[in-house]
Short mmCIF file of C-alpha atoms in Angstrom, two decimals:
data_model
loop_
_atom_site.label_atom_id
_atom_site.label_comp_id
_atom_site.label_asym_id
_atom_site.label_seq_id
_atom_site.Cartn_x
_atom_site.Cartn_y
_atom_site.Cartn_z
CA UNK A 1 61.65 91.87 126.65
CA UNK A 2 63.20 94.44 128.36
CA UNK A 3 67.03 94.37 128.17
CA UNK A 4 67.75 94.43 132.05
CA UNK A 5 69.53 97.44 134.04
CA UNK A 6 72.80 97.55 134.60
CA UNK A 7 73.35 96.11 138.45
CA UNK A 8 74.63 98.64 140.90
CA UNK A 9 77.91 96.10 141.50
CA UNK A 10 78.15 96.23 138.27
CA UNK A 11 78.06 100.42 138.20
CA UNK A 12 81.10 99.63 141.01
CA UNK A 13 83.04 97.94 139.01
CA UNK A 14 83.46 99.99 135.56
CA UNK A 15 84.31 103.31 137.76
CA UNK A 16 87.67 104.93 137.17
CA UNK A 17 89.89 101.91 134.92
CA UNK A 18 92.74 103.82 136.96
CA UNK A 19 91.97 103.11 140.63
CA UNK A 20 93.15 100.58 143.21
CA UNK A 21 89.79 99.55 143.83
CA UNK A 22 89.89 95.73 141.59
CA UNK A 23 87.43 95.48 138.61
CA UNK A 24 85.05 93.23 137.68
CA UNK A 25 83.79 92.02 134.42
CA UNK A 26 80.44 92.30 132.50
CA UNK A 27 77.89 90.12 131.09
CA UNK A 28 77.62 91.03 127.86
CA UNK A 29 75.15 87.78 127.25
CA UNK A 30 75.27 83.98 129.06
CA UNK A 31 79.24 83.12 129.18
CA UNK A 32 80.44 86.20 127.34
CA UNK A 33 82.14 88.81 129.74
CA UNK A 34 82.89 92.32 128.85
CA UNK A 35 86.61 92.52 130.53
CA UNK A 36 87.92 96.04 129.13
CA UNK A 37 88.79 99.43 129.89
CA UNK A 38 87.55 102.99 130.07
CA UNK A 39 89.43 106.11 129.71
CA UNK A 40 86.76 109.33 130.35
CA UNK A 41 89.27 111.48 130.85
CA UNK A 42 90.46 111.20 126.88
CA UNK A 43 90.02 114.41 124.73
CA UNK A 44 92.35 113.57 121.47
CA UNK A 45 92.95 109.98 120.32
CA UNK A 46 96.13 109.38 117.69
CA UNK A 47 96.32 113.09 117.13
CA UNK A 48 93.47 114.00 114.55
CA UNK A 49 90.20 112.88 116.61
CA UNK A 50 89.01 114.97 119.33
CA UNK A 51 86.96 112.69 121.85
CA UNK A 52 84.42 115.32 123.61
CA UNK A 53 83.25 112.10 125.37
CA UNK A 54 86.97 109.84 126.10
CA UNK A 55 86.44 106.24 125.01
CA UNK A 56 86.36 102.92 125.75
CA UNK A 57 89.35 99.95 124.81
CA UNK A 58 87.08 97.11 125.06
CA UNK A 59 87.67 93.68 125.31
CA UNK A 60 85.45 90.20 125.93
CA UNK A 61 86.15 86.80 127.20
CA UNK A 62 83.93 83.97 125.45
CA UNK A 63 83.41 80.98 127.81
CA UNK A 64 82.86 77.33 125.89
CA UNK A 65 83.05 74.61 127.68
CA UNK A 66 85.88 73.53 126.47
CA UNK A 67 88.08 77.04 126.88
CA UNK A 68 88.16 80.23 126.93
CA UNK A 69 88.38 82.55 124.14
CA UNK A 70 89.49 86.30 124.93
CA UNK A 71 88.81 88.90 121.81
CA UNK A 72 91.18 91.34 122.15
CA UNK A 73 92.68 93.53 124.60
CA UNK A 74 92.97 96.85 125.67
CA UNK A 75 95.32 100.25 125.71
CA UNK A 76 98.71 99.55 127.27
CA UNK A 77 97.99 101.81 130.82
CA UNK A 78 95.46 100.07 131.21
CA UNK A 79 96.48 96.16 131.33
CA UNK A 80 95.25 95.74 134.98
CA UNK A 81 92.35 96.51 135.05
CA UNK A 82 92.58 94.25 132.03
CA UNK A 83 93.86 91.72 134.04
CA UNK A 84 92.36 92.40 136.87
CA UNK A 85 88.97 91.57 134.62
CA UNK A 86 89.72 89.09 133.03
CA UNK A 87 91.09 86.40 136.48
CA UNK A 88 87.68 87.10 137.26
CA UNK A 89 86.35 86.25 134.62
CA UNK A 90 88.13 82.35 134.04
CA UNK A 91 91.69 81.27 135.66
CA UNK A 92 94.69 81.62 132.84
CA UNK A 93 94.96 77.45 132.45
CA UNK A 94 91.24 78.27 130.89
CA UNK A 95 91.97 80.27 128.35
CA UNK A 96 92.57 78.79 124.84
CA UNK A 97 92.62 81.06 122.51
CA UNK A 98 93.69 84.72 122.29
CA UNK A 99 91.61 86.93 118.70
CA UNK A 100 93.05 90.04 117.58
CA UNK A 101 90.79 91.36 115.41
CA UNK A 102 93.39 94.51 115.39
CA UNK A 103 96.61 94.66 116.19
CA UNK A 104 96.53 98.73 116.59
CA UNK A 105 98.44 99.07 120.10
CA UNK A 106 95.04 100.00 121.81
CA UNK A 107 94.00 96.91 121.07
CA UNK A 108 97.28 94.72 121.70
CA UNK A 109 98.76 96.84 124.51
CA UNK A 110 97.32 93.91 127.60
CA UNK A 111 98.84 91.18 124.96
CA UNK A 112 102.24 90.83 125.92
CA UNK A 113 101.60 91.00 129.71
CA UNK A 114 99.54 88.88 129.11
CA UNK A 115 101.30 85.58 127.42
CA UNK A 116 103.80 85.93 130.24
CA UNK A 117 100.51 84.62 132.51
CA UNK A 118 98.91 82.15 129.55
CA UNK A 119 102.03 81.91 127.55
CA UNK A 120 99.63 78.55 126.06
CA UNK A 121 97.42 79.66 124.54
CA UNK A 122 96.67 80.06 120.67
CA UNK A 123 97.01 83.82 119.02
CA UNK A 124 94.63 84.56 116.01
CA UNK A 125 94.93 86.77 113.44
CA UNK A 126 94.43 87.42 110.01
CA UNK A 127 96.69 87.14 106.89
CA UNK A 128 97.59 90.71 106.73
CA UNK A 129 97.33 90.59 110.86
CA UNK A 130 100.89 88.03 111.05
CA UNK A 131 103.53 90.44 110.66
CA UNK A 132 102.15 93.13 112.52
CA UNK A 133 101.92 90.93 115.62
CA UNK A 134 105.17 89.68 114.93
CA UNK A 135 105.74 93.05 115.51
CA UNK A 136 104.58 93.43 118.87
CA UNK A 137 106.75 90.14 119.93
CA UNK A 138 109.88 90.59 118.14
CA UNK A 139 112.09 87.99 119.66
CA UNK A 140 109.68 85.95 121.26
CA UNK A 141 107.41 85.60 118.41
CA UNK A 142 108.72 82.25 117.44
CA UNK A 143 107.67 80.92 121.67
CA UNK A 144 104.21 81.24 121.01
CA UNK A 145 101.35 79.06 119.04
CA UNK A 146 99.85 81.74 115.90
CA UNK A 147 97.36 80.05 113.78
CA UNK A 148 96.15 82.63 110.55
CA UNK A 149 92.60 82.70 109.96
CA UNK A 150 90.17 84.09 107.10
CA UNK A 151 86.79 83.89 105.88
CA UNK A 152 84.70 80.79 107.14
CA UNK A 153 87.22 79.18 109.41
CA UNK A 154 85.89 78.29 112.69
CA UNK A 155 87.27 78.13 116.23
CA UNK A 156 86.08 75.06 118.74
CA UNK A 157 85.22 75.92 122.24
CA UNK A 158 83.21 72.83 123.02
CA UNK A 159 79.95 74.03 122.64
CA UNK A 160 80.44 77.20 121.52
CA UNK A 161 82.43 78.22 117.77
CA UNK A 162 83.86 81.60 117.00
CA UNK A 163 83.96 81.90 113.29
CA UNK A 164 86.08 84.56 110.86
CA UNK A 165 85.28 87.12 108.50
CA UNK A 166 88.44 88.79 106.94
CA UNK A 167 87.37 92.31 106.57
CA UNK A 168 90.98 94.17 105.40
CA UNK A 169 91.51 97.24 105.62
CA UNK A 170 88.38 98.60 108.61
CA UNK A 171 90.56 100.51 109.14
CA UNK A 172 94.21 98.69 108.85
CA UNK A 173 94.58 95.92 106.29
CA UNK A 174 94.62 92.88 109.21
CA UNK A 175 91.49 93.69 110.59
CA UNK A 176 88.82 91.36 110.66
CA UNK A 177 85.99 90.44 112.40
CA UNK A 178 84.49 87.01 114.57
CA UNK A 179 81.04 85.70 114.61
CA UNK A 180 79.94 83.83 118.20
CA UNK A 181 77.69 81.27 115.93
CA UNK A 182 75.05 80.61 118.70
CA UNK A 183 74.80 82.92 119.77
CA UNK A 184 74.74 85.91 116.83
CA UNK A 185 77.08 87.92 118.34
CA UNK A 186 79.74 89.91 115.97
CA UNK A 187 82.67 91.21 117.85
CA UNK A 188 83.80 93.94 115.17
CA UNK A 189 86.74 95.83 116.46
CA UNK A 190 86.23 99.30 115.00
CA UNK A 191 83.91 98.58 112.94
CA UNK A 192 80.68 100.04 114.16
CA UNK A 193 82.52 101.52 116.85
CA UNK A 194 83.12 104.99 118.35
CA UNK A 195 84.58 107.36 121.09
CA UNK A 196 81.95 107.53 123.76
CA UNK A 197 83.17 106.21 127.26
CA UNK A 198 79.90 105.78 129.55
CA UNK A 199 79.69 102.93 132.16
CA UNK A 200 76.29 102.62 131.43
CA UNK A 201 77.88 99.63 128.65
CA UNK A 202 75.17 99.15 125.65
CA UNK A 203 73.71 102.02 123.84
CA UNK A 204 69.87 101.65 125.03
CA UNK A 205 71.51 102.77 128.30
CA UNK A 206 73.97 104.89 127.49
CA UNK A 207 73.44 108.81 126.71
CA UNK A 208 73.05 110.28 122.46
CA UNK A 209 76.45 108.83 121.14
CA UNK A 210 75.10 109.81 117.34
CA UNK A 211 77.18 112.49 117.24
CA UNK A 212 80.94 110.36 118.40
CA UNK A 213 79.55 107.46 116.16
CA UNK A 214 79.24 109.63 112.55
CA UNK A 215 82.22 111.63 113.58
CA UNK A 216 83.97 108.35 114.15
CA UNK A 217 83.08 106.50 110.96
CA UNK A 218 83.72 110.33 109.25
CA UNK A 219 87.49 110.39 110.82
CA UNK A 220 88.29 106.76 110.26
CA UNK A 221 86.28 104.94 107.96
CA UNK A 222 84.93 107.33 105.56
CA UNK A 223 88.67 107.32 103.63
CA UNK A 224 87.80 103.05 103.14
CA UNK A 225 84.72 103.78 101.87
CA UNK A 226 85.33 100.50 99.05
CA UNK A 227 86.45 97.99 102.03
CA UNK A 228 83.13 99.20 104.11
CA UNK A 229 81.41 97.73 101.20
CA UNK A 230 83.17 94.39 101.46
CA UNK A 231 82.29 94.39 105.12
CA UNK A 232 78.82 94.76 105.12
CA UNK A 233 78.78 92.52 102.08
CA UNK A 234 79.89 89.93 105.09
CA UNK A 235 78.59 91.12 107.39
CA UNK A 236 74.68 91.19 106.48
CA UNK A 237 74.36 87.71 106.23
CA UNK A 238 74.29 87.06 109.45
CA UNK A 239 72.25 86.78 112.19
CA UNK A 240 72.51 89.16 114.27
CA UNK A 241 71.48 89.94 117.86
CA UNK A 242 74.02 91.76 119.08
CA UNK A 243 77.08 93.90 117.76
CA UNK A 244 80.00 93.98 120.34
CA UNK A 245 83.05 97.05 119.13
CA UNK A 246 86.67 97.47 120.34
CA UNK A 247 85.59 101.67 121.41
CA UNK A 248 81.98 102.67 122.95
CA UNK A 249 79.07 101.04 123.35
CA UNK A 250 77.94 97.53 122.58
CA UNK A 251 74.89 97.44 119.93
CA UNK A 252 72.72 95.09 121.86
CA UNK A 253 69.28 96.27 120.97
CA UNK A 254 68.60 97.17 117.44
CA UNK A 255 71.57 96.04 116.11
CA UNK A 256 71.20 95.96 112.12
CA UNK A 257 69.98 99.82 112.25
CA UNK A 258 73.82 100.46 113.37
CA UNK A 259 73.94 98.62 109.68
CA UNK A 260 71.42 99.58 107.93
CA UNK A 261 72.99 103.45 108.49
CA UNK A 262 76.16 102.31 107.83
CA UNK A 263 75.24 101.17 104.32
CA UNK A 264 73.58 104.51 103.54
CA UNK A 265 77.03 106.02 104.88
CA UNK A 266 79.27 104.43 102.95
CA UNK A 267 76.21 105.62 99.76
CA UNK A 268 76.66 108.40 97.74
CA UNK A 269 76.05 111.44 99.55
CA UNK A 270 74.65 114.28 97.15
CA UNK A 271 72.10 113.57 94.43
CA UNK A 272 73.88 113.08 90.95
CA UNK A 273 72.37 115.26 88.36
CA UNK A 274 76.50 113.92 86.48
CA UNK A 275 74.44 111.00 84.51
CA UNK A 276 76.99 109.55 81.95
CA UNK A 277 79.71 112.71 82.27
CA UNK A 278 83.32 112.62 83.74
CA UNK A 279 83.07 115.54 87.28
CA UNK A 280 85.86 117.75 86.53
CA UNK A 281 86.59 120.17 89.39
CA UNK A 282 88.80 122.87 89.33
CA UNK A 283 89.36 124.69 92.07
CA UNK A 284 92.19 128.37 91.97
CA UNK A 285 93.60 131.18 93.95
CA UNK A 286 94.60 134.06 92.22
CA UNK A 287 96.45 136.77 93.98
CA UNK A 288 96.78 139.19 91.29
CA UNK A 289 93.94 137.92 88.85
CA UNK A 290 96.89 135.53 86.75
CA UNK A 291 96.18 132.41 87.64
CA UNK A 292 91.97 133.01 87.78
CA UNK A 293 92.75 134.11 84.43
CA UNK A 294 93.97 130.41 83.99
CA UNK A 295 91.44 128.85 85.92
CA UNK A 296 89.09 129.72 82.89
CA UNK A 297 90.63 129.11 80.22
CA UNK A 298 91.17 125.72 81.67
CA UNK A 299 87.57 125.48 82.48
CA UNK A 300 86.51 126.90 79.07
CA UNK A 301 89.27 123.95 76.76
CA UNK A 302 87.53 121.55 79.26
CA UNK A 303 84.23 122.10 79.23
CA UNK A 304 84.37 121.15 75.67
CA UNK A 305 84.19 117.44 75.75
CA UNK A 306 80.40 117.10 76.02
CA UNK A 307 81.55 114.13 77.90
CA UNK A 308 82.76 115.81 81.42
CA UNK A 309 80.56 118.29 83.90
CA UNK A 310 83.14 120.91 84.81
CA UNK A 311 82.99 123.62 87.84
CA UNK A 312 85.22 126.07 89.13
CA UNK A 313 85.42 126.76 92.14
CA UNK A 314 87.49 130.19 93.98
CA UNK A 315 88.53 129.07 97.37
CA UNK A 316 89.26 132.90 98.03
CA UNK A 317 86.24 132.38 99.69
CA UNK A 318 87.92 130.45 102.41
CA UNK A 319 86.46 127.66 103.84
CA UNK A 320 87.04 124.41 102.38
CA UNK A 321 85.16 122.25 104.04
CA UNK A 322 82.14 122.02 102.45
CA UNK A 323 84.40 121.44 98.87
CA UNK A 324 85.34 117.86 100.32
CA UNK A 325 82.18 116.05 99.58
CA UNK A 326 82.17 117.35 96.28
CA UNK A 327 85.40 116.37 95.87
CA UNK A 328 84.84 112.60 96.66
CA UNK A 329 82.46 112.05 94.39
CA UNK A 330 84.26 113.59 91.63
CA UNK A 331 86.33 112.05 88.22
CA UNK A 332 89.19 115.17 88.98
CA UNK A 333 90.68 117.70 90.50
CA UNK A 334 92.75 120.59 89.46
CA UNK A 335 94.32 123.46 91.77
CA UNK A 336 94.68 126.43 90.43
CA UNK A 337 97.28 128.29 92.86
CA UNK A 338 99.96 130.77 92.12
CA UNK A 339 103.52 130.62 93.99
CA UNK A 340 103.98 133.39 97.22
CA UNK A 341 107.41 132.78 99.23
CA UNK A 342 108.45 129.64 97.59
CA UNK A 343 105.03 127.48 98.18
CA UNK A 344 101.38 127.29 97.02
CA UNK A 345 98.79 129.15 98.69
CA UNK A 346 97.07 128.38 102.61
CA UNK A 347 93.82 127.63 101.43
CA UNK A 348 94.76 125.26 98.73
CA UNK A 349 97.00 123.18 101.82
CA UNK A 350 94.26 123.16 104.02
CA UNK A 351 91.76 121.35 100.61
CA UNK A 352 95.07 118.64 100.03
CA UNK A 353 95.34 118.14 103.63
CA UNK A 354 91.00 117.07 103.72
CA UNK A 355 91.17 114.63 101.41
CA UNK A 356 93.01 112.22 103.89
CA UNK A 357 89.27 111.97 105.29
CA UNK A 358 88.07 110.20 101.78
CA UNK A 359 88.82 107.79 99.22
CA UNK A 360 90.72 109.97 96.15
CA UNK A 361 92.96 107.11 95.03
CA UNK A 362 92.67 106.89 91.28
CA UNK A 363 91.59 110.69 91.17
CA UNK A 364 92.80 112.33 87.95
CA UNK A 365 94.80 114.90 89.45
CA UNK A 366 96.03 118.72 88.07
CA UNK A 367 97.88 121.76 88.65
CA UNK A 368 98.71 125.20 86.92
CA UNK A 369 99.24 128.58 88.67
CA UNK A 370 100.71 131.66 87.85
CA UNK A 371 104.54 132.39 89.51
CA UNK A 372 106.99 135.83 89.97
CA UNK A 373 109.82 134.38 90.30
CA UNK A 374 110.35 130.30 90.27
CA UNK A 375 107.10 128.77 90.80
CA UNK A 376 107.33 125.84 92.94
CA UNK A 377 103.72 125.67 93.89
CA UNK A 378 102.66 123.81 91.15
CA UNK A 379 105.27 120.50 91.50
CA UNK A 380 104.86 121.14 94.83
CA UNK A 381 100.77 120.51 95.02
CA UNK A 382 101.01 117.55 92.13
CA UNK A 383 103.56 115.64 94.35
CA UNK A 384 100.69 115.68 97.81
CA UNK A 385 98.24 114.76 94.92
CA UNK A 386 100.30 111.97 94.18
CA UNK A 387 100.76 111.55 97.28
CA UNK A 388 97.47 110.38 97.59
CA UNK A 389 97.38 107.96 94.69
CA UNK A 390 95.78 110.41 92.71
CA UNK A 391 96.78 109.95 89.03
CA UNK A 392 99.00 113.72 87.09
CA UNK A 393 99.14 112.24 84.03
CA UNK A 394 99.49 115.61 83.42
CA UNK A 395 102.71 117.75 83.56
CA UNK A 396 101.46 121.16 85.68
CA UNK A 397 100.49 124.20 83.54
CA UNK A 398 103.00 126.79 84.87
CA UNK A 399 102.58 130.61 83.56
CA UNK A 400 105.45 133.89 84.87
CA UNK A 401 102.88 136.75 86.18
CA UNK A 402 99.63 137.33 83.16
CA UNK A 403 99.37 135.03 80.18
CA UNK A 404 99.30 136.18 76.92
CA UNK A 405 96.20 135.20 74.88
CA UNK A 406 99.44 131.92 73.27
CA UNK A 407 99.29 131.28 76.90
CA UNK A 408 95.83 131.26 77.23
CA UNK A 409 95.38 129.34 74.80
CA UNK A 410 97.55 126.60 76.28
CA UNK A 411 95.36 126.61 79.10
CA UNK A 412 92.58 126.18 76.92
CA UNK A 413 94.32 123.04 75.94
CA UNK A 414 95.73 121.54 79.18
CA UNK A 415 91.74 121.61 79.77
CA UNK A 416 91.20 119.82 76.46
CA UNK A 417 93.70 117.16 77.48
CA UNK A 418 92.64 116.74 81.06
CA UNK A 419 88.63 115.53 79.95
CA UNK A 420 90.47 113.43 77.37
CA UNK A 421 91.85 112.05 80.52
CA UNK A 422 88.77 111.46 81.93
CA UNK A 423 86.99 110.74 78.60
CA UNK A 424 89.63 107.88 77.65
CA UNK A 425 90.27 109.33 74.33
CA UNK A 426 93.26 111.21 75.45
CA UNK A 427 96.04 110.51 71.72
CA UNK A 428 98.68 108.26 73.55
CA UNK A 429 102.14 110.68 73.92
CA UNK A 430 105.20 110.64 72.55
CA UNK A 431 108.79 110.95 75.29
CA UNK A 432 111.53 112.49 74.35
CA UNK A 433 114.20 110.30 75.94
CA UNK A 434 116.71 113.51 75.76
CA UNK A 435 114.74 115.60 77.69
CA UNK A 436 114.78 112.93 80.33
CA UNK A 437 118.92 112.24 81.01
#
């Protein structure tokens, strides 16, 4: 059966959210209405995301026989449009529940004004959401009814039931999903969302948003793949007729295909030939060949361990983006950099900066390099890796100017120790506590 197109009144209601005309809600399905806002002129979101098509802030009103639930709100500057749509959908006295699936400002900007008008509502948040809600409401927090909900908890609206799924770190610790049982409709907040503004709202009617969907995943969800997998495990057993995210198109046509696509996105992207071996990637930049000599020696030492597959890459090529996929699947990373003007070289920093888009927690990290005067670069790279929550068990190796043969043997031994760390065969090392005083 073909899905109904938007009516003329729908399109008029979805015009410029900053206009003075009163916007109207849009029907999503029986007794569920979109009450969000459109931001077509937005070109940069949260500093890190380009938004060629703007974005939407999707919020919803769900009507039951015993009340209305509001699912999320909008960015603060769109409060007026949001409240106008809400008022057209329900009276404030009818609203019994405010569900906040995620408390980032683009979803909660209208919360204070809504609570001024409907202070009686019960606010439903995840366990981790309480502390963020308290920070949002500040000294007024205790004035409101707040309910902590977990996976399996439900809220009854009479003939409509909302069931909650705790899905942390997709992409904040507080994130949850809400499932409207009677209509198989899943409200997912940022999960399955994208920054794509189109007044036609629904995925079967908007323009081609595939790029925006995957771009959003790469920059928002990819660093939290392990948590996305846990969320998918909760979601996949559900009967799902529609997915209603908080950004981008509402997925009413073939919604399960988007779940399947997420499964593909969270799987390893590269065919692995490593088998049971651990993988160590060594990246280096060399100004006069000294750091390159060290890199080849570290490589040779690590390669002696049959349990480790070692790869060596010269970053002088300048393009670092292709290496991010490799790093995501690697077990260990070593960075070689000279110290130039008291710093590591820019190409190394560029690659390290790109790692914010992947999960590096627990990966082995190491640094080495040649220097002429003070050699700060090695310690700086180590600090950055620790900031990325990598483990750095071996103190960085730095050598003044070109290495001697004896020093190259130290580099080979450094590689051997890294390989042993990866395979779990490293010998316990005694710490001389006198060196720490």
